[in-house]
Structure formats: structure tokens, C-alpha cells
mmCIF file of C-alpha atoms in Angstrom:
data_model
loop_
_atom_site.group_PDB
_atom_site.id
_atom_site.type_symbol
_atom_site.label_atom_id
_atom_site.label_comp_id
_atom_site.label_asym_id
_atom_site.label_seq_id
_atom_site.Cartn_x
_atom_site.Cartn_y
_atom_site.Cartn_z
ATOM 1 C CA ASP A 1 2.885 -19.960 57.589
ATOM 2 C CA THR A 2 4.979 -21.385 60.342
ATOM 3 C CA ALA A 3 2.874 -23.590 62.738
ATOM 4 C CA VAL A 4 4.764 -23.056 65.921
ATOM 5 C CA SER A 5 6.904 -19.922 66.276
ATOM 6 C CA GLN A 6 9.159 -18.668 68.954
ATOM 7 C CA THR A 7 10.785 -15.446 69.471
ATOM 8 C CA PRO A 8 13.850 -14.924 70.005
ATOM 9 C CA LYS A 9 15.666 -17.372 68.529
ATOM 10 C CA TYR A 10 18.866 -16.613 70.151
ATOM 11 C CA LEU A 11 18.954 -14.913 73.645
ATOM 12 C CA VAL A 12 22.283 -14.112 75.229
ATOM 13 C CA THR A 13 22.063 -12.498 78.594
ATOM 14 C CA GLN A 14 23.795 -11.601 81.797
ATOM 15 C CA MET A 15 23.368 -13.579 85.012
ATOM 16 C CA GLY A 16 20.763 -11.885 87.341
ATOM 17 C CA ASN A 17 18.446 -10.315 84.440
ATOM 18 C CA ASP A 18 15.054 -11.298 83.532
ATOM 19 C CA LYS A 19 14.144 -12.424 80.190
ATOM 20 C CA SER A 20 10.853 -13.461 78.379
ATOM 21 C CA ILE A 21 10.327 -15.980 75.248
ATOM 22 C CA LYS A 22 7.228 -15.981 73.511
ATOM 23 C CA CYS A 23 5.489 -18.852 71.673
ATOM 24 C CA GLU A 24 2.691 -18.538 69.074
ATOM 25 C CA GLN A 25 0.719 -21.314 67.454
ATOM 26 C CA ASN A 26 -1.561 -21.114 64.318
ATOM 27 C CA LEU A 27 -2.690 -24.761 64.331
ATOM 28 C CA GLY A 28 -5.840 -24.000 66.341
ATOM 29 C CA HIS A 29 -4.698 -26.360 69.018
ATOM 30 C CA ASP A 30 -5.940 -25.872 72.800
ATOM 31 C CA THR A 31 -2.848 -27.253 74.457
ATOM 32 C CA MET A 32 0.694 -25.700 74.559
ATOM 33 C CA TYR A 33 4.001 -27.067 76.361
ATOM 34 C CA TRP A 34 7.254 -25.698 77.241
ATOM 35 C CA TYR A 35 10.106 -28.037 76.760
ATOM 36 C CA LYS A 36 13.935 -27.729 78.046
ATOM 37 C CA GLN A 37 16.633 -29.284 76.217
ATOM 38 C CA ASP A 38 20.094 -29.643 77.636
ATOM 39 C CA SER A 39 23.559 -29.719 76.397
ATOM 40 C CA LYS A 40 23.374 -33.825 75.993
ATOM 41 C CA LYS A 41 20.069 -33.077 73.846
ATOM 42 C CA PHE A 42 17.965 -34.431 76.641
ATOM 43 C CA LEU A 43 14.234 -33.033 76.312
ATOM 44 C CA LYS A 44 12.210 -32.529 79.565
ATOM 45 C CA ILE A 45 8.814 -31.157 79.856
ATOM 46 C CA MET A 46 8.320 -28.030 81.955
ATOM 47 C CA PHE A 47 4.992 -26.747 81.655
ATOM 48 C CA SER A 48 1.631 -27.557 79.965
ATOM 49 C CA TYR A 49 -1.378 -25.339 79.334
ATOM 50 C CA ASN A 50 -4.912 -26.453 78.092
ATOM 51 C CA ASN A 51 -7.364 -23.613 77.371
ATOM 52 C CA LYS A 52 -5.165 -21.071 79.310
ATOM 53 C CA GLU A 53 -5.071 -23.535 82.273
ATOM 54 C CA LEU A 54 -1.953 -24.839 83.654
ATOM 55 C CA ILE A 55 -2.242 -28.719 83.582
ATOM 56 C CA ILE A 56 1.325 -29.958 83.962
ATOM 57 C CA ASN A 57 3.978 -28.052 86.280
ATOM 58 C CA GLU A 58 7.011 -30.085 86.713
ATOM 59 C CA THR A 59 9.612 -29.623 89.308
ATOM 60 C CA VAL A 60 10.776 -26.096 87.789
ATOM 61 C CA PRO A 61 12.160 -23.544 89.915
ATOM 62 C CA ASN A 62 9.626 -20.875 90.732
ATOM 63 C CA ARG A 63 11.894 -18.313 88.732
ATOM 64 C CA PHE A 64 10.249 -19.817 85.501
ATOM 65 C CA SER A 65 6.612 -18.312 85.044
ATOM 66 C CA PRO A 66 4.536 -19.329 81.912
ATOM 67 C CA LYS A 67 1.523 -17.219 81.075
ATOM 68 C CA SER A 68 -1.062 -17.966 78.556
ATOM 69 C CA PRO A 69 -3.023 -14.933 77.473
ATOM 70 C CA ASP A 70 -4.874 -16.917 74.692
ATOM 71 C CA LYS A 71 -4.953 -20.323 73.384
ATOM 72 C CA ALA A 72 -2.643 -19.432 70.711
ATOM 73 C CA HIS A 73 0.271 -18.178 72.788
ATOM 74 C CA LEU A 74 2.328 -19.554 75.778
ATOM 75 C CA ASN A 75 5.127 -17.360 76.905
ATOM 76 C CA LEU A 76 7.855 -18.338 79.403
ATOM 77 C CA HIS A 77 9.268 -15.641 81.732
ATOM 78 C CA ILE A 78 12.385 -16.367 83.627
ATOM 79 C CA ASN A 79 13.514 -14.236 86.722
ATOM 80 C CA SER A 80 17.078 -13.943 87.867
ATOM 81 C CA LEU A 81 18.710 -16.132 85.179
ATOM 82 C CA GLU A 82 21.249 -18.438 86.534
ATOM 83 C CA LEU A 83 24.290 -20.208 84.555
ATOM 84 C CA GLY A 84 22.375 -23.399 84.642
ATOM 85 C CA ASP A 85 19.389 -21.739 82.766
ATOM 86 C CA SER A 86 21.341 -22.034 79.566
ATOM 87 C CA ALA A 87 19.780 -24.451 77.218
ATOM 88 C CA VAL A 88 17.310 -24.557 74.435
ATOM 89 C CA TYR A 89 13.654 -23.971 74.999
ATOM 90 C CA PHE A 90 11.059 -25.381 72.758
ATOM 91 C CA CYS A 91 7.485 -24.813 72.719
ATOM 92 C CA ALA A 92 4.877 -27.354 71.545
ATOM 93 C CA SER A 93 1.311 -27.630 70.779
ATOM 94 C CA SER A 94 -1.151 -30.189 70.380
ATOM 95 C CA GLN A 95 -4.923 -30.718 70.320
ATOM 96 C CA ALA A 96 -6.295 -32.305 73.593
ATOM 97 C CA GLY A 97 -7.135 -35.860 73.194
ATOM 98 C CA LYS A 98 -4.641 -36.024 70.147
ATOM 99 C CA GLU A 99 -1.157 -36.952 71.757
ATOM 100 C CA THR A 100 1.033 -35.751 68.801
ATOM 101 C CA GLN A 101 2.810 -32.422 69.604
ATOM 102 C CA TYR A 102 4.261 -30.064 67.142
ATOM 103 C CA PHE A 103 7.541 -28.372 68.088
ATOM 104 C CA GLY A 104 8.596 -24.678 67.307
ATOM 105 C CA PRO A 105 12.024 -24.036 66.452
ATOM 106 C CA GLY A 106 13.673 -23.441 69.626
ATOM 107 C CA THR A 107 15.187 -20.549 71.539
ATOM 108 C CA ARG A 108 18.839 -20.805 72.533
ATOM 109 C CA LEU A 109 19.466 -19.109 75.761
ATOM 110 C CA LEU A 110 22.841 -18.557 76.932
ATOM 111 C CA VAL A 111 23.535 -17.041 80.469
ATOM 112 C CA LEU A 112 26.852 -15.561 80.931
ATOM 113 C CA GLY B 1 23.496 -50.677 61.161
ATOM 114 C CA GLU B 2 21.882 -50.793 64.779
ATOM 115 C CA SER B 3 22.004 -48.709 67.938
ATOM 116 C CA VAL B 4 20.586 -49.850 71.236
ATOM 117 C CA GLY B 5 20.029 -47.916 74.528
ATOM 118 C CA LEU B 6 18.753 -44.557 75.826
ATOM 119 C CA HIS B 7 22.101 -42.939 75.747
ATOM 120 C CA LEU B 8 23.201 -40.914 72.927
ATOM 121 C CA PRO B 9 25.257 -42.854 70.508
ATOM 122 C CA THR B 10 26.259 -42.459 67.076
ATOM 123 C CA LEU B 11 24.744 -44.590 64.405
ATOM 124 C CA SER B 12 26.838 -44.345 61.158
ATOM 125 C CA VAL B 13 24.996 -45.598 58.037
ATOM 126 C CA GLN B 14 26.114 -45.759 54.382
ATOM 127 C CA GLU B 15 23.623 -44.159 52.037
ATOM 128 C CA GLY B 16 21.356 -46.479 50.781
ATOM 129 C CA ASP B 17 21.521 -48.912 53.497
ATOM 130 C CA ASN B 18 18.806 -49.525 55.915
ATOM 131 C CA SER B 19 18.964 -47.953 59.465
ATOM 132 C CA ILE B 20 17.603 -49.431 62.875
ATOM 133 C CA ILE B 21 17.348 -47.166 65.776
ATOM 134 C CA ASN B 22 16.196 -48.954 69.078
ATOM 135 C CA CYS B 23 14.616 -47.727 72.125
ATOM 136 C CA ALA B 24 14.005 -49.143 75.532
ATOM 137 C CA TYR B 25 11.202 -47.413 77.311
ATOM 138 C CA SER B 26 10.597 -47.711 81.255
ATOM 139 C CA ASN B 27 6.737 -46.892 81.600
ATOM 140 C CA SER B 28 4.666 -49.963 81.209
ATOM 141 C CA ALA B 29 1.638 -47.969 81.511
ATOM 142 C CA SER B 30 2.343 -45.808 78.323
ATOM 143 C CA ASP B 31 -0.026 -46.600 75.451
ATOM 144 C CA TYR B 32 1.225 -44.359 72.615
ATOM 145 C CA PHE B 33 4.694 -43.902 71.262
ATOM 146 C CA ILE B 34 6.169 -41.408 68.975
ATOM 147 C CA TRP B 35 9.442 -40.967 66.932
ATOM 148 C CA TYR B 36 10.870 -37.536 66.391
ATOM 149 C CA LYS B 37 13.480 -36.421 64.220
ATOM 150 C CA GLN B 38 15.552 -33.546 65.194
ATOM 151 C CA GLU B 39 17.994 -31.719 62.841
ATOM 152 C CA SER B 40 20.665 -29.608 63.656
ATOM 153 C CA GLY B 41 19.295 -26.216 64.750
ATOM 154 C CA LYS B 42 15.652 -27.220 64.528
ATOM 155 C CA GLY B 43 12.970 -28.352 66.788
ATOM 156 C CA PRO B 44 11.650 -32.032 67.057
ATOM 157 C CA GLN B 45 9.716 -32.998 63.926
ATOM 158 C CA PHE B 46 6.900 -35.847 64.207
ATOM 159 C CA ILE B 47 7.907 -38.812 62.032
ATOM 160 C CA ILE B 48 5.346 -41.728 62.853
ATOM 161 C CA ASP B 49 3.543 -42.939 65.960
ATOM 162 C CA ILE B 50 2.143 -46.213 67.261
ATOM 163 C CA ARG B 51 -0.368 -47.109 69.899
ATOM 164 C CA SER B 52 0.182 -49.996 72.245
ATOM 165 C CA ASN B 53 -2.633 -52.206 70.820
ATOM 166 C CA MET B 54 -0.281 -52.479 67.406
ATOM 167 C CA ASP B 55 2.896 -54.213 67.071
ATOM 168 C CA LYS B 56 3.991 -52.524 63.798
ATOM 169 C CA ARG B 57 3.132 -49.565 61.658
ATOM 170 C CA GLN B 58 4.634 -48.314 58.387
ATOM 171 C CA GLY B 59 4.909 -44.844 56.821
ATOM 172 C CA GLN B 60 6.907 -43.493 53.989
ATOM 173 C CA ARG B 61 10.261 -45.243 53.995
ATOM 174 C CA VAL B 62 9.951 -45.618 57.996
ATOM 175 C CA THR B 63 8.609 -48.529 59.937
ATOM 176 C CA VAL B 64 7.967 -48.619 63.669
ATOM 177 C CA LEU B 65 7.842 -52.026 65.673
ATOM 178 C CA LEU B 66 6.659 -52.151 69.227
ATOM 179 C CA ASN B 67 7.439 -55.241 71.473
ATOM 180 C CA LYS B 68 5.494 -54.552 74.829
ATOM 181 C CA THR B 69 6.819 -57.781 76.277
ATOM 182 C CA VAL B 70 10.285 -56.371 76.642
ATOM 183 C CA LYS B 71 9.293 -52.679 76.352
ATOM 184 C CA HIS B 72 11.314 -52.204 73.222
ATOM 185 C CA LEU B 73 10.624 -49.609 70.428
ATOM 186 C CA SER B 74 12.562 -49.439 66.885
ATOM 187 C CA LEU B 75 12.516 -47.091 64.096
ATOM 188 C CA GLN B 76 13.471 -48.870 60.812
ATOM 189 C CA ILE B 77 14.675 -46.073 57.746
ATOM 190 C CA ALA B 78 14.816 -47.679 54.491
ATOM 191 C CA ALA B 79 17.342 -46.730 51.902
ATOM 192 C CA THR B 80 18.938 -44.180 54.335
ATOM 193 C CA GLN B 81 19.403 -40.706 52.591
ATOM 194 C CA PRO B 82 21.566 -37.742 53.512
ATOM 195 C CA GLY B 83 18.623 -36.168 54.459
ATOM 196 C CA ASP B 84 18.098 -38.523 57.287
ATOM 197 C CA SER B 85 21.015 -37.458 59.270
ATOM 198 C CA ALA B 86 20.017 -36.098 62.395
ATOM 199 C CA VAL B 87 19.036 -36.939 66.256
ATOM 200 C CA TYR B 88 16.344 -39.350 66.360
ATOM 201 C CA PHE B 89 14.012 -39.463 69.699
ATOM 202 C CA CYS B 90 11.556 -41.673 70.971
ATOM 203 C CA ALA B 91 8.961 -40.816 73.156
ATOM 204 C CA GLN B 92 6.206 -42.460 75.288
ATOM 205 C CA VAL B 93 3.027 -41.023 76.810
ATOM 206 C CA THR B 94 0.055 -42.172 78.837
ATOM 207 C CA THR B 95 -3.389 -41.195 77.374
ATOM 208 C CA ASP B 96 -4.637 -39.897 80.589
ATOM 209 C CA SER B 97 -1.213 -37.809 81.304
ATOM 210 C CA TRP B 98 -2.321 -34.577 79.472
ATOM 211 C CA GLY B 99 0.208 -35.217 76.828
ATOM 212 C CA LYS B 100 3.077 -35.560 79.248
ATOM 213 C CA LEU B 101 5.827 -36.672 76.666
ATOM 214 C CA GLN B 102 8.610 -38.807 78.278
ATOM 215 C CA PHE B 103 11.553 -38.492 75.821
ATOM 216 C CA GLY B 104 14.531 -40.991 75.344
ATOM 217 C CA ALA B 105 17.970 -39.604 75.272
ATOM 218 C CA GLY B 106 18.097 -39.668 71.322
ATOM 219 C CA THR B 107 20.497 -41.405 68.615
ATOM 220 C CA GLN B 108 22.339 -39.262 66.440
ATOM 221 C CA VAL B 109 22.297 -40.782 62.875
ATOM 222 C CA VAL B 110 25.070 -39.806 60.540
ATOM 223 C CA VAL B 111 24.802 -40.845 56.846
ATOM 224 C CA THR B 112 27.776 -41.377 54.796
ATOM 225 C CA PRO B 113 28.137 -41.244 51.250
#
């Protein structure tokens, strides 16, 4: 019954690898987001999709590519992983016109 | 106890006391503010929100105060419990920004017995 779910919860990988994180929401929302939380707990938005259309694209390296196959899913693919990509990545969703966002449990990415 | 600022300070509160967490925001165009609670190993959880046309809003054991003149937001937790131990974030958003939340740095609240 989880509202916003992410897989995997933990991801440990080597520098230079390519990895994907998946997000699904069952709240019926039409807007989904990716946030990055650094080691100091600072949360910053990366991307936002509304009805499968990219609407927010912050200054993020183009190694990060979001993909939304449908309104309930927003995946994040990362190419050529770097040490600085180590962080916790959160997916969130909301209904357009309502600003309250609901967050997933996070994916802890460690790049070695 | 009180905590001020956008850096990640630690607020130590005795169980049963009231907590006050402060947040100074920068964007005067923001018209919606949210407080989130993040427990260890979990995602941020919505606590309470307030719109810019209000200066106070109350929930269950929580009250948010908004002072637009000085761009200041606070979260008051009454009768703090051990389960309130977490990092608390304020976030601001402008209605026409497609939900682009701007988060503050967070405050770590530690409830002591």
C-alpha cells in the first residue's frame, strides 16, 4: 500500500558504471519529481514531469536522464557514475495545482 | 528550546517540553510554505502547510507561524515526544513554479527523556 515507492533502496557501484533508479506512485498524481539529498541533508530538486512531459530541469549533468513511461512512473538513469553522485535520491509526486509533494523512501547511492 | 537559521543545527528538547524550529526564507515571491519531517532512513513526510495569506495555522500538536514582513517561518511542536526526533525542513514554493520546492537546510531535533 506504499504511496510512493523506489527501487532499489541501496545501490553500491563502481565509478564509470551506468545505473537506473525506479519510482512508482499509486496516488493517482500527475506530477513526479526527483530530488538529490547530499551528505549535509540538503535537498535539491533535479527534475519534474507532468503527464509524462518534462517541466523542470535544473542544472544537472546530462549524465542524468529521467524517463517517464506513464504518469505513475518516473525513472532516473545515470551514465558514467562519478564519486560525487553518491547521495540519497528521492522521488516525489503531487497533483498539479496542489503543491504538497509526497516523498518516497529514498535510494542510497554509493559510488566507489 | 529555539533554533534559528538555515544551517543544520541540533535542537535538544526535553520530552514534554515545547519545541520551536525557525526558518528564514529568501524568496519574497513564495506564496506557499510547507514543513516536512524526515526520520532517519526515511523520506520527508508532510507535517503542515500555510499559504501566504495566513499568518498562523494549527494542526495536531503543531502550529506554523508565518511572518512575511521579515520572511520568517516557525514550527511549534507542543509536548514534544520521542517520536518527534527527526530532521525538520521548511520548504517554500511559488504557485506558478510547477511545484519547484526550495528547501531550507533542516534542523535536527533530538528529544531527551
